[in-house]
Structure formats: C-alpha cells, structure tokens
Coordinates of C-alpha atoms in Angstrom, one line a residue:
Chain Y
X27 CA 234.2 61.9 195.7
X28 CA 236.4 63.4 192.7
X29 CA 237.7 66.8 193.6
X30 CA 237.0 68.4 190.4
X31 CA 233.3 67.2 190.7
X32 CA 233.0 68.2 194.0
X33 CA 234.2 71.8 193.0
X34 CA 231.8 71.9 190.2
X35 CA 228.7 71.0 192.0
X36 CA 229.9 73.5 194.8
X37 CA 230.1 76.1 192.2
X38 CA 226.6 75.4 190.7
X39 CA 224.9 75.4 194.2
X40 CA 226.6 78.5 195.4
X41 CA 225.2 80.3 192.1
X42 CA 222.5 82.3 193.6
X43 CA 220.5 83.3 190.4
X44 CA 217.5 81.7 191.8
X45 CA 217.6 78.6 189.9
X46 CA 216.9 76.4 193.1
X47 CA 214.0 78.3 194.0
X48 CA 212.8 78.3 190.7
X49 CA 213.1 74.4 190.7
X50 CA 211.3 74.3 194.1
X51 CA 208.4 76.2 192.5
X52 CA 208.2 73.9 189.8
X53 CA 208.3 70.9 192.1
X54 CA 205.7 72.2 194.1
X55 CA 203.2 73.5 191.2
X56 CA 202.4 70.2 190.3
X57 CA 202.8 68.7 193.8
X58 CA 199.6 66.9 195.3
X59 CA 200.5 68.3 198.8
X60 CA 197.3 68.9 200.5
X61 CA 199.2 71.4 202.8
X62 CA 199.7 75.0 201.5
X63 CA 203.2 76.0 201.2
X64 CA 203.6 79.7 201.1
X65 CA 206.2 81.2 199.0
X66 CA 208.1 82.6 202.2
X67 CA 208.1 79.4 203.4
X68 CA 209.3 77.9 200.0
X69 CA 212.4 80.5 200.4
X70 CA 213.0 79.0 203.8
X71 CA 213.1 75.6 202.6
X72 CA 215.2 76.0 199.6
X73 CA 217.7 78.1 202.0
X74 CA 217.7 74.9 203.8
X75 CA 218.1 72.7 201.1
X76 CA 221.0 74.5 199.5
X77 CA 222.9 74.5 203.0
X78 CA 222.1 70.5 203.2
X79 CA 223.3 70.0 199.7
X80 CA 226.8 72.1 200.3
X81 CA 227.2 70.1 203.6
X82 CA 226.7 66.9 202.1
X83 CA 229.4 67.8 199.7
X84 CA 231.5 67.9 202.7
X85 CA 230.1 64.8 204.4
X86 CA 228.3 67.1 207.1
X87 CA 224.9 66.7 208.0
X88 CA 224.0 69.4 210.8
X89 CA 221.2 71.3 208.8
X90 CA 219.7 68.0 207.4
X91 CA 219.3 66.8 211.0
X92 CA 217.8 70.1 212.1
X93 CA 215.4 70.1 208.9
X94 CA 214.1 66.5 209.4
X95 CA 213.4 67.0 212.8
X96 CA 211.5 70.0 212.4
X97 CA 210.1 70.4 208.6
X98 CA 209.0 66.5 208.5
X99 CA 206.8 66.7 211.6
X100 CA 205.4 70.1 210.5
X101 CA 204.1 68.6 207.3
X102 CA 202.9 65.5 208.9
X103 CA 200.9 67.3 211.7
X104 CA 199.7 69.6 208.8
X105 CA 198.0 66.5 207.5
X106 CA 200.2 65.5 204.8
X107 CA 200.1 62.0 203.5
X108 CA 203.0 59.8 203.3
X109 CA 202.3 59.2 199.7
X110 CA 202.2 63.0 199.0
X111 CA 205.5 63.6 200.7
X112 CA 207.2 60.6 198.6
X113 CA 205.8 62.2 195.6
X114 CA 207.2 65.5 196.4
X115 CA 210.6 64.2 197.3
X116 CA 211.0 62.3 194.1
X117 CA 209.7 65.3 192.2
X118 CA 212.7 67.3 193.6
X119 CA 215.3 64.7 193.4
X120 CA 214.5 64.2 189.7
X121 CA 214.1 68.0 188.9
X122 CA 217.4 68.5 191.0
X123 CA 219.3 65.9 189.1
X124 CA 218.4 67.4 185.8
X125 CA 218.8 71.1 186.7
X126 CA 222.2 70.5 188.5
X127 CA 223.4 68.3 185.7
X128 CA 222.8 71.2 183.3
X129 CA 224.6 73.5 185.4
X130 CA 228.0 71.8 185.6
X131 CA 230.7 71.1 183.0
X132 CA 229.7 68.5 180.6
X133 CA 232.2 66.1 181.8
X134 CA 230.8 66.3 185.0
X135 CA 227.3 65.9 184.4
X136 CA 226.9 62.4 184.8
X137 CA 228.9 62.6 188.2
X138 CA 226.6 65.3 189.2
X139 CA 223.3 63.5 188.6
X140 CA 224.9 60.3 190.5
X141 CA 225.7 62.3 193.1
X142 CA 222.3 63.5 193.4
X143 CA 220.8 60.1 193.2
X144 CA 223.0 58.8 196.0
X145 CA 222.5 61.8 198.2
X146 CA 218.7 61.4 197.9
X147 CA 218.7 57.9 198.2
X148 CA 220.2 58.6 201.8
X149 CA 218.1 61.6 202.3
X150 CA 214.9 60.1 201.2
X151 CA 215.4 57.3 203.8
X152 CA 216.1 59.6 206.7
X153 CA 213.1 61.5 205.9
X154 CA 210.6 58.7 205.9
X155 CA 212.0 57.1 208.9
X156 CA 211.0 60.7 210.4
X157 CA 207.5 60.7 208.9
X158 CA 206.9 57.1 210.2
X159 CA 208.2 58.3 213.7
X160 CA 205.9 61.4 213.4
X161 CA 202.8 59.5 212.9
Chain Q
X85 CA 202.7 76.0 225.5
X86 CA 203.6 79.4 227.6
X87 CA 202.7 82.8 225.9
X88 CA 206.7 83.3 225.9
X89 CA 206.8 80.5 223.8
X90 CA 204.4 81.8 221.4
X91 CA 206.1 85.1 221.3
X92 CA 209.6 83.4 220.5
X93 CA 207.6 81.5 217.5
X94 CA 206.3 84.8 216.5
X95 CA 209.7 86.6 216.5
X96 CA 211.6 83.7 214.9
X97 CA 211.1 85.1 211.3
X98 CA 210.0 81.2 210.6
X99 CA 207.3 80.3 208.5
X100 CA 204.0 79.8 210.7
X101 CA 204.2 76.1 209.8
X102 CA 208.0 75.5 210.6
X103 CA 208.4 77.9 213.5
X104 CA 206.6 75.9 216.4
X105 CA 208.5 72.8 215.6
X106 CA 211.9 74.4 215.2
X107 CA 211.4 76.6 218.1
X108 CA 210.7 73.4 220.1
X109 CA 213.3 71.6 218.9
X110 CA 215.9 74.4 219.5
X111 CA 214.8 74.9 223.3
X112 CA 215.0 71.1 223.7
X113 CA 218.5 71.0 222.1
X114 CA 219.4 73.9 224.6
X115 CA 218.0 71.7 227.5
X116 CA 214.9 73.9 228.1
X117 CA 211.6 72.7 228.4
X118 CA 209.5 74.6 225.5
X119 CA 206.3 74.4 228.1
X120 CA 208.1 76.3 230.5
X121 CA 210.2 78.5 228.8
X122 CA 211.3 81.4 231.1
X123 CA 213.5 84.8 229.9
X124 CA 216.4 83.3 231.6
X125 CA 216.3 79.7 229.9
X126 CA 215.6 81.5 226.5
X127 CA 218.7 83.6 227.1
X128 CA 220.5 80.4 227.7
X129 CA 219.1 78.9 224.5
X130 CA 220.1 81.9 222.1
X131 CA 223.3 80.3 220.8
X132 CA 221.3 77.4 219.8
X133 CA 219.0 79.8 218.1
X134 CA 222.0 81.3 216.3
X135 CA 223.0 78.0 214.9
X136 CA 219.5 76.6 214.2
X137 CA 217.8 79.6 212.6
X138 CA 220.7 79.8 210.0
X139 CA 219.3 76.6 208.6
X140 CA 216.5 78.5 207.4
X141 CA 217.3 82.0 207.2
X142 CA 219.9 84.1 205.7
X143 CA 222.4 85.8 208.1
X144 CA 220.9 89.1 208.2
X145 CA 217.4 87.8 209.0
X146 CA 219.1 85.7 211.9
X147 CA 220.7 88.5 213.3
X148 CA 217.2 90.5 213.3
X149 CA 215.4 87.4 214.7
X150 CA 218.1 87.0 217.5
X151 CA 217.8 90.7 218.3
X152 CA 214.1 90.3 218.4
X153 CA 214.6 87.3 220.9
X154 CA 217.1 88.9 223.0
X155 CA 214.5 91.4 224.0
X156 CA 212.4 88.7 225.6
X157 CA 215.1 88.0 227.9
X158 CA 215.3 91.1 229.4
X159 CA 213.1 90.9 232.7

C-alpha cells in the first residue's frame, strides 16, 4: 500500500470524534438483526473494529482473530441468521467506505474506498467461515 | 461452567453477550479448561486476559477488569 494512503487512513481511523460509533449506530438502526445489541455492546464492538482496521493497515490480524472467535459465535448462539449477519456486514462495509472516503484527503479517496473493499472482502470471508463453523 | 467462571464473566466488563465467549476463548488460549477454572489457573491466564480484553475495552477499563479478576486469584 502507498505510504501516504496508509498514513491518511490511519489518521482518519485515529480521529476519535465518535464517527465510527455514529456509523455503527446508523448501520444497526436499519439492521434486520433479531438479536438486541445494546449501546454498551456497540461501543465495545466499535472499539474492536477500530483496532481491527488499524492492525490491518500493518498487515496484522490479532484482534480480528479474537473477535471472529468470540463475537461471531455469540451472535450465532443468540439466534442470528446467516442472512441477517451478511446484511449487517455489507451495511457496515458500505457505510465505512463512504465515511472513511469522506475523511481522507481528496486525492486518497478512491484508494481508501478500495482498501475498505479489499479489507472487507477478506474479513467477510473469515466471518462467514466462522458462522458456518459455529452452526 | 463453574461459579468462578460466572464471576470471571461478570467482572470482565464485557457485554453480557460477548463475555462468556470471550472469557472461554481467553481461558482456552491460556490452556485453562473453562469448565474447571480455579483461582490458580485464572492467575496463570491473566496475561491472556490483559491482551484479550483490550480488543473490546479501552486501556482504563482493561486495568479495572484485571484488578477485579486478580481479586479472584487470592485464595
């Protein structure tokens, strides 16, 4: 990845003005999930997502592995359907691409959106492999 | 699961839905059987909890959770 793009995405992700939590609340508000996600839980999931994204910028996946091993089976056991989880994942990915794209310099916008697409392509595969394994 | 496991879940500061799965995973990573966790085994697992809880919690909350969990290791 281009170093300038990487730095720009990092700067946006590390800006803790609540934008990622706001994004998550918007995603959940329109979600079809049958399980209730409390705001406290959403805060914890967003904390994890920020770490996952920052680690992904460095080619690491420590937090991602733990979250997939814990949050995915938690939602599955709570009765969530694969279809609903897929819908929520796509909703998050598209909102993240849009919001992150708006938060980086204009010359890095397409690069940031492409990075989110690439990241979520991998993340979604891993997530749904875990969903299958948990059923 | 044991009463101690339930207490670890309660003191983890994780949301009720995430906590049992995360505590189980962190104990397993520390080679501790979640169904038979003891104060001594929990003590050995605390380093795993320090790293793992940080996935979901900010540093200050991790410190508070670890302090609360450490109390359970005193017999």
